Tab-separated table of C-alpha atoms and ligand atoms in Angstrom:
chain	number	residue	atom	x	y	z
A	249	UNK	CA	-140.240	130.610	40.438
A	250	UNK	CA	-142.933	129.862	37.845
A	251	UNK	CA	-141.551	129.205	34.355
A	252	UNK	CA	-143.332	129.267	31.010
A	253	UNK	CA	-141.875	127.625	27.921
A	254	UNK	CA	-142.084	129.141	24.449
A	255	UNK	CA	-141.395	126.351	21.924
A	256	UNK	CA	-142.022	122.754	22.985
A	257	UNK	CA	-139.578	120.738	20.846
A	258	UNK	CA	-136.405	118.745	21.559
A	259	UNK	CA	-134.857	121.125	24.122
A	260	UNK	CA	-138.128	121.744	25.988
A	261	UNK	CA	-138.929	118.018	26.160
A	262	UNK	CA	-135.570	117.279	27.773
A	263	UNK	CA	-135.909	120.167	30.202
A	264	UNK	CA	-139.338	118.965	31.308
A	265	UNK	CA	-138.365	115.305	31.529
A	266	UNK	CA	-135.066	115.909	33.366
A	267	UNK	CA	-136.081	118.773	35.595
A	268	UNK	CA	-139.307	117.579	37.184
A	269	UNK	CA	-139.976	120.886	38.903
A	270	UNK	CA	-137.571	120.586	41.831
A	271	UNK	CA	-135.371	123.303	43.372
A	272	UNK	CA	-138.335	125.653	43.854
A	273	UNK	CA	-138.856	125.982	40.112
A	274	UNK	CA	-142.216	125.084	38.652
A	275	UNK	CA	-142.276	124.702	34.856
A	276	UNK	CA	-145.968	125.266	34.419
A	277	UNK	CA	-147.008	127.001	31.180
A	278	UNK	CA	-146.400	125.826	27.629
A	279	UNK	CA	-146.877	127.567	24.299
A	280	UNK	CA	-146.146	126.237	20.827
A	281	UNK	CA	-147.634	127.064	17.432
A	282	UNK	CA	-148.232	123.305	17.344
A	283	UNK	CA	-150.694	123.075	20.250
A	284	UNK	CA	-150.317	119.296	20.511
A	285	UNK	CA	-146.664	119.748	21.476
A	286	UNK	CA	-147.632	122.206	24.217
A	287	UNK	CA	-150.397	119.900	25.436
A	288	UNK	CA	-148.016	116.940	25.538
A	289	UNK	CA	-145.586	118.759	27.854
A	290	UNK	CA	-148.444	120.153	29.949
A	291	UNK	CA	-149.701	116.619	30.458
A	292	UNK	CA	-146.270	115.265	31.467
A	293	UNK	CA	-145.687	118.043	33.994
A	294	UNK	CA	-149.254	118.597	35.186
A	295	UNK	CA	-149.025	122.075	33.669
A	296	UNK	CA	-151.118	124.281	31.391
A	297	UNK	CA	-150.958	124.580	27.597
A	298	UNK	CA	-151.923	128.045	26.338
A	299	UNK	CA	-153.124	129.185	22.931
A	300	UNK	CA	-151.444	132.618	23.135
A	301	UNK	CA	-148.288	133.807	24.916
A	302	UNK	CA	-150.347	136.538	26.640
A	303	UNK	CA	-152.261	133.817	28.486
A	304	UNK	CA	-149.126	132.860	30.416
A	305	UNK	CA	-147.472	136.243	30.911
A	306	UNK	CA	-149.431	137.356	33.998
A	307	UNK	CA	-148.618	134.104	35.762
A	308	UNK	CA	-144.921	133.434	35.141
A	309	UNK	CA	-141.655	134.846	36.511
A	310	UNK	CA	-139.524	133.682	33.608
A	311	UNK	CA	-140.121	132.586	30.025
A	312	UNK	CA	-137.701	130.055	28.556
A	313	UNK	CA	-137.561	130.483	24.779
A	314	UNK	CA	-136.702	127.268	22.946
A	315	UNK	CA	-138.533	127.913	19.664
A	316	UNK	CA	-136.633	129.755	16.908
A	317	UNK	CA	-134.853	133.062	16.254
A	318	UNK	CA	-138.025	134.381	14.587
A	319	UNK	CA	-140.147	133.435	17.606
A	320	UNK	CA	-137.677	135.269	19.836
A	321	UNK	CA	-137.983	138.406	17.701
A	322	UNK	CA	-141.785	138.217	17.840
A	323	UNK	CA	-142.150	137.663	21.593
A	324	UNK	CA	-139.042	138.894	23.466
A	325	UNK	CA	-139.945	142.546	23.960
A	326	UNK	CA	-143.499	141.772	25.078
A	327	UNK	CA	-142.163	139.296	27.654
A	328	UNK	CA	-139.607	141.764	29.030
A	329	UNK	CA	-141.972	144.746	28.953
A	330	UNK	CA	-144.279	142.699	31.165
A	331	UNK	CA	-141.418	142.630	33.670
A	332	UNK	CA	-140.683	138.942	33.152
A	333	UNK	CA	-137.224	137.407	32.947
A	334	UNK	CA	-136.264	135.674	29.722
A	335	UNK	CA	-133.974	132.735	29.014
A	336	UNK	CA	-132.941	132.602	25.361
A	337	UNK	CA	-131.877	129.522	23.408
A	338	UNK	CA	-132.207	131.074	19.915
A	339	UNK	CA	-129.262	133.384	20.574
A	340	UNK	CA	-128.692	133.884	16.835
A	341	UNK	CA	-131.471	136.499	16.818
A	342	UNK	CA	-129.337	138.599	19.164
A	343	UNK	CA	-126.690	139.103	16.453
A	344	UNK	CA	-129.078	141.808	15.215
A	345	UNK	CA	-127.506	144.691	17.152
A	346	UNK	CA	-130.585	146.909	17.008
A	347	UNK	CA	-132.751	144.109	18.429
A	348	UNK	CA	-130.167	143.363	21.128
A	349	UNK	CA	-130.066	147.008	22.157
A	350	UNK	CA	-133.873	147.139	22.381
A	351	UNK	CA	-133.814	144.042	24.589
A	352	UNK	CA	-131.120	145.574	26.768
A	353	UNK	CA	-133.015	148.844	27.206
A	354	UNK	CA	-136.332	147.091	27.865
A	355	UNK	CA	-134.704	144.808	30.462
A	356	UNK	CA	-133.201	147.813	32.269
A	357	UNK	CA	-136.462	149.766	32.149
A	358	UNK	CA	-138.571	146.852	33.396
A	359	UNK	CA	-136.129	145.398	35.933
A	360	UNK	CA	-136.037	142.129	33.994
A	361	UNK	CA	-133.100	139.795	33.440
A	362	UNK	CA	-132.165	138.129	30.163
A	363	UNK	CA	-130.114	134.934	30.276
A	364	UNK	CA	-128.465	133.025	27.447
A	365	UNK	CA	-127.243	129.617	28.663
A	366	UNK	CA	-124.003	128.365	27.144
A	367	UNK	CA	-126.063	126.006	24.997
A	368	UNK	CA	-124.139	123.565	22.844
A	369	UNK	CA	-120.793	125.355	23.133
A	370	UNK	CA	-117.888	124.730	25.482
A	371	UNK	CA	-115.546	127.496	26.647
A	372	UNK	CA	-117.809	130.503	27.295
A	373	UNK	CA	-116.558	130.605	30.902
A	374	UNK	CA	-112.980	131.105	29.684
A	375	UNK	CA	-114.023	133.647	27.067
A	376	UNK	CA	-115.924	135.709	29.614
A	377	UNK	CA	-112.812	135.816	31.797
A	378	UNK	CA	-110.605	136.505	28.773
A	379	UNK	CA	-112.836	139.427	27.728
A	380	UNK	CA	-111.597	141.402	30.724
A	381	UNK	CA	-108.394	141.747	28.689
A	382	UNK	CA	-108.346	142.115	24.905
A	383	UNK	CA	-109.530	139.243	22.718
A	384	UNK	CA	-107.651	139.413	19.435
A	385	UNK	CA	-109.041	136.476	17.487
A	386	UNK	CA	-111.873	133.992	17.892
A	387	UNK	CA	-113.111	131.325	15.535
A	388	UNK	CA	-115.572	128.445	15.444
A	389	UNK	CA	-115.497	125.407	13.185
A	390	UNK	CA	-118.702	123.385	13.300
A	391	UNK	CA	-118.964	119.965	11.739
A	392	UNK	CA	-122.342	118.239	11.524
A	393	UNK	CA	-123.821	115.238	9.762
A	394	UNK	CA	-125.827	115.543	6.529
A	395	UNK	CA	-128.944	114.706	8.592
A	396	UNK	CA	-128.253	117.601	10.987
A	397	UNK	CA	-127.647	120.081	8.199
A	398	UNK	CA	-130.313	118.738	5.844
A	399	UNK	CA	-127.833	118.090	2.978
A	400	UNK	CA	-127.178	114.961	0.925
A	401	UNK	CA	-123.404	114.637	0.415
A	402	UNK	CA	-121.021	111.732	-0.141
A	403	UNK	CA	-117.919	113.585	1.064
A	404	UNK	CA	-117.275	116.402	3.511
A	405	UNK	CA	-118.021	119.842	2.140
A	406	UNK	CA	-117.528	123.352	3.486
A	407	UNK	CA	-120.994	124.900	3.471
A	408	UNK	CA	-120.050	128.259	4.884
A	409	UNK	CA	-117.010	130.362	5.689
A	410	UNK	CA	-117.473	133.890	6.947
A	411	UNK	CA	-118.663	135.948	9.887
A	412	UNK	CA	-121.051	134.771	12.610
A	413	UNK	CA	-123.580	137.489	11.730
A	414	UNK	CA	-123.986	135.977	8.252
A	415	UNK	CA	-123.845	132.366	9.499
A	416	UNK	CA	-126.870	132.869	11.790
A	417	UNK	CA	-128.843	134.361	8.896
A	418	UNK	CA	-128.040	131.442	6.588
A	419	UNK	CA	-128.280	128.625	9.182
A	420	UNK	CA	-130.654	130.042	11.803
A	421	UNK	CA	-131.339	126.795	13.679
A	422	UNK	CA	-127.879	125.253	13.367
A	423	UNK	CA	-125.350	127.811	14.536
A	424	UNK	CA	-126.762	129.799	17.469
A	425	UNK	CA	-123.497	128.883	19.202
A	426	UNK	CA	-121.670	131.319	16.889
A	427	UNK	CA	-123.809	134.124	18.301
A	428	UNK	CA	-123.136	133.124	21.922
A	429	UNK	CA	-119.404	133.125	21.221
A	430	UNK	CA	-119.565	136.450	19.371
A	431	UNK	CA	-121.500	138.151	22.147
A	432	UNK	CA	-119.116	136.787	24.795
A	433	UNK	CA	-116.081	137.915	22.736
A	434	UNK	CA	-117.724	141.222	21.769
A	435	UNK	CA	-116.739	140.627	18.134
A	436	UNK	CA	-118.264	139.091	15.013
A	437	UNK	CA	-116.237	135.870	15.099
A	438	UNK	CA	-115.030	133.774	12.138
A	439	UNK	CA	-117.191	130.719	11.412
A	440	UNK	CA	-116.763	127.651	9.247
A	441	UNK	CA	-119.594	125.122	8.820
A	442	UNK	CA	-118.746	121.702	7.404
A	443	UNK	CA	-121.188	118.948	6.459
A	444	UNK	CA	-119.426	115.625	7.047
A	445	UNK	CA	-120.964	112.196	6.364
A	446	UNK	CA	-118.293	110.640	8.625
A	447	UNK	CA	-119.636	112.259	11.806
A	448	UNK	CA	-122.768	111.459	13.723
A	449	UNK	CA	-122.186	114.091	16.412
A	450	UNK	CA	-122.354	117.882	16.388
A	451	UNK	CA	-118.688	118.870	16.595
A	452	UNK	CA	-117.725	122.402	17.646
A	453	UNK	CA	-114.096	123.576	17.729
A	454	UNK	CA	-113.296	126.957	19.203
A	455	UNK	CA	-110.050	128.908	19.092
A	456	UNK	CA	-109.587	132.095	21.097
A	457	UNK	CA	-106.459	134.251	21.324
A	458	UNK	CA	-105.980	137.327	23.445
A	459	UNK	CA	-104.066	139.050	26.243
A	460	UNK	CA	-104.719	136.003	28.444
A	461	UNK	CA	-102.970	133.652	26.022
A	462	UNK	CA	-104.799	131.168	23.841
A	463	UNK	CA	-107.260	128.321	24.241
A	464	UNK	CA	-108.948	125.724	22.094
A	465	UNK	CA	-112.061	123.820	23.005
A	466	UNK	CA	-113.537	120.920	21.148
A	467	UNK	CA	-116.808	119.146	21.842
A	468	UNK	CA	-118.405	116.178	20.146
A	469	UNK	CA	-122.002	116.605	21.167
A	470	UNK	CA	-124.610	113.871	21.046
A	471	UNK	CA	-127.539	115.152	18.969
A	472	UNK	CA	-131.199	114.603	19.817
A	473	UNK	CA	-132.808	111.773	17.864
A	474	UNK	CA	-135.933	113.944	17.574
A	475	UNK	CA	-133.922	116.872	16.185
A	476	UNK	CA	-130.342	116.020	15.112
A	477	UNK	CA	-129.524	119.708	14.523
A	478	UNK	CA	-129.585	120.201	18.281
A	479	UNK	CA	-127.124	118.851	20.846
A	480	UNK	CA	-128.307	117.373	24.128
A	481	UNK	CA	-125.765	119.615	25.883
A	482	UNK	CA	-127.855	122.664	24.915
A	483	UNK	CA	-130.833	121.425	26.946
A	484	UNK	CA	-128.558	120.397	29.819
A	485	UNK	CA	-127.069	123.915	29.930
A	486	UNK	CA	-130.536	125.461	30.323
A	487	UNK	CA	-131.385	122.990	33.091
A	488	UNK	CA	-128.127	123.782	34.903
A	489	UNK	CA	-128.787	127.514	34.646
A	490	UNK	CA	-132.329	127.079	36.012
A	491	UNK	CA	-130.956	125.022	38.893
A	492	UNK	CA	-128.270	127.624	39.622
A	493	UNK	CA	-130.963	130.161	40.571
A	494	UNK	CA	-131.519	128.308	43.824
A	495	UNK	CA	-127.895	127.367	44.524
A	496	UNK	CA	-125.847	129.307	47.060
A	497	UNK	CA	-122.479	128.302	45.623
A	498	UNK	CA	-121.352	128.844	42.066
A	499	UNK	CA	-118.226	127.719	40.250
A	500	UNK	CA	-116.991	129.082	36.926
A	501	UNK	CA	-117.510	132.588	35.542
B	299	NAI	N1	-127.957	128.220	22.060
B	299	NAI	C1	-127.607	127.018	21.591
B	299	NAI	O1	-126.491	126.543	21.785
B	299	NAI	C2	-128.595	126.218	20.827
B	299	NAI	C3	-129.773	126.772	20.420
B	299	NAI	N2	-130.688	126.042	19.740
B	299	NAI	C4	-131.906	126.707	19.303
B	299	NAI	O2	-132.931	126.504	20.259
B	299	NAI	C5	-134.192	126.519	19.600
B	299	NAI	C6	-134.977	125.267	19.976
B	299	NAI	O3	-134.269	124.119	19.599
B	299	NAI	P1	-134.972	122.683	19.526
B	299	NAI	O4	-135.759	122.418	20.742
B	299	NAI	O5	-133.942	121.733	19.106
B	299	NAI	O6	-135.964	122.919	18.279
B	299	NAI	P2	-137.202	122.041	17.838
B	299	NAI	O7	-137.387	122.317	16.394
B	299	NAI	O8	-137.079	120.639	18.280
B	299	NAI	O9	-138.406	122.711	18.661
B	299	NAI	C7	-138.827	124.023	18.420
B	299	NAI	C8	-140.301	124.099	18.807
B	299	NAI	O10	-140.691	125.471	18.749
B	299	NAI	C9	-141.924	125.571	18.049
B	299	NAI	N3	-141.960	126.889	17.421
B	299	NAI	C10	-141.270	127.323	16.344
B	299	NAI	N4	-141.586	128.605	16.088
B	299	NAI	C11	-142.488	128.972	17.018
B	299	NAI	C12	-143.194	130.177	17.282
B	299	NAI	N5	-143.054	131.257	16.503
B	299	NAI	N6	-144.032	130.218	18.337
B	299	NAI	C13	-144.201	129.119	19.120
B	299	NAI	N7	-143.580	127.945	18.911
B	299	NAI	C14	-142.729	127.885	17.882
B	299	NAI	C15	-141.934	124.422	17.049
B	299	NAI	O11	-143.246	124.062	16.711
B	299	NAI	C16	-141.214	123.329	17.855
B	299	NAI	O12	-142.118	122.556	18.615
B	299	NAI	C17	-133.887	126.617	18.085
B	299	NAI	O13	-133.941	127.966	17.669
B	299	NAI	C18	-132.473	126.128	18.013
B	299	NAI	O14	-131.808	126.599	16.896
B	299	NAI	C19	-130.478	124.727	19.466
B	299	NAI	C20	-129.310	124.139	19.854
B	299	NAI	C21	-128.258	124.836	20.520
B	300	OAA	O1	-126.845	122.105	19.073
B	300	OAA	C1	-125.809	122.404	18.452
B	300	OAA	O2	-124.817	121.646	18.383
B	300	OAA	C2	-125.659	123.742	17.818
B	300	OAA	C3	-126.878	124.297	17.269
B	300	OAA	O3	-127.738	123.618	16.752
B	300	OAA	C4	-127.026	125.749	17.337
B	300	OAA	O4	-126.120	126.425	17.824
B	300	OAA	O5	-128.079	126.253	16.895
């Protein structure tokens, strides 16, 4: 499988450095609006930096988007309409129902697959199982440092309380996890975002209640030094999903 990367920042750097093109997967093409970032990853992996997405589309089987929700909106349909699979990190863009439906239809029409790794959130396996019954309530409380959220505060402060659809609009590169949870639950979940000078990790607490019973998950994710908004776990989840394509045994939903 030949993979192209759209967006060569913190997540892409970890994927390239950890993955090293084993398991029959060759991460070969790189695109970024900042060409130096694409060239840097191309050099590390003996790959090719391109100036336009169209330069990679004929040659890849899958594009891994790790850029931004806006980049996903610009490029997703073109990727899928070229019959290429797509792995999405900027899941927040998919809270736009019309856009999600277009992606769904295009994927069906072009025999393409769209994957959203679990990213920085823990518990999607349980939610997917729970969604076979009725999910009655789901909420996410995210706590990040002032550096992660780009705020100067002396004490913890609630920055947002409301629905996931609004959270992803207001914090597009900080709360994609709310979209992943919402899509898995098939509801616009409740979200609280807290800036807390006492934490240096990205903390996500999830509560889900439904026919299955109830679960809580809590993760204290180590952020990237290069981009403290983003948890290392998000890059690891994409790597694990890429590796799973060549595995013959799978555990978890
Ligand atoms: N699903 C999840 O759980 C998570 C998702 N994310 C999302 O994944 C995405 C990538 O995250 P990071 O690697 O931490 O970000 P980053 O900011 O470190 O890297 C993003 C890269 O994409 C490039 N870029 C931005 N817009 C572009 C465009 N229109 N075309 C081409 N390149 C473009 C930037 O120049 C940058 O090099 C972000 O949208 C982030 O919010 C981040 C963490 C968790
Ligand atoms: O990486 C994280 O902890 C969460 C994040 O930034 C996102 O969901 O966009």
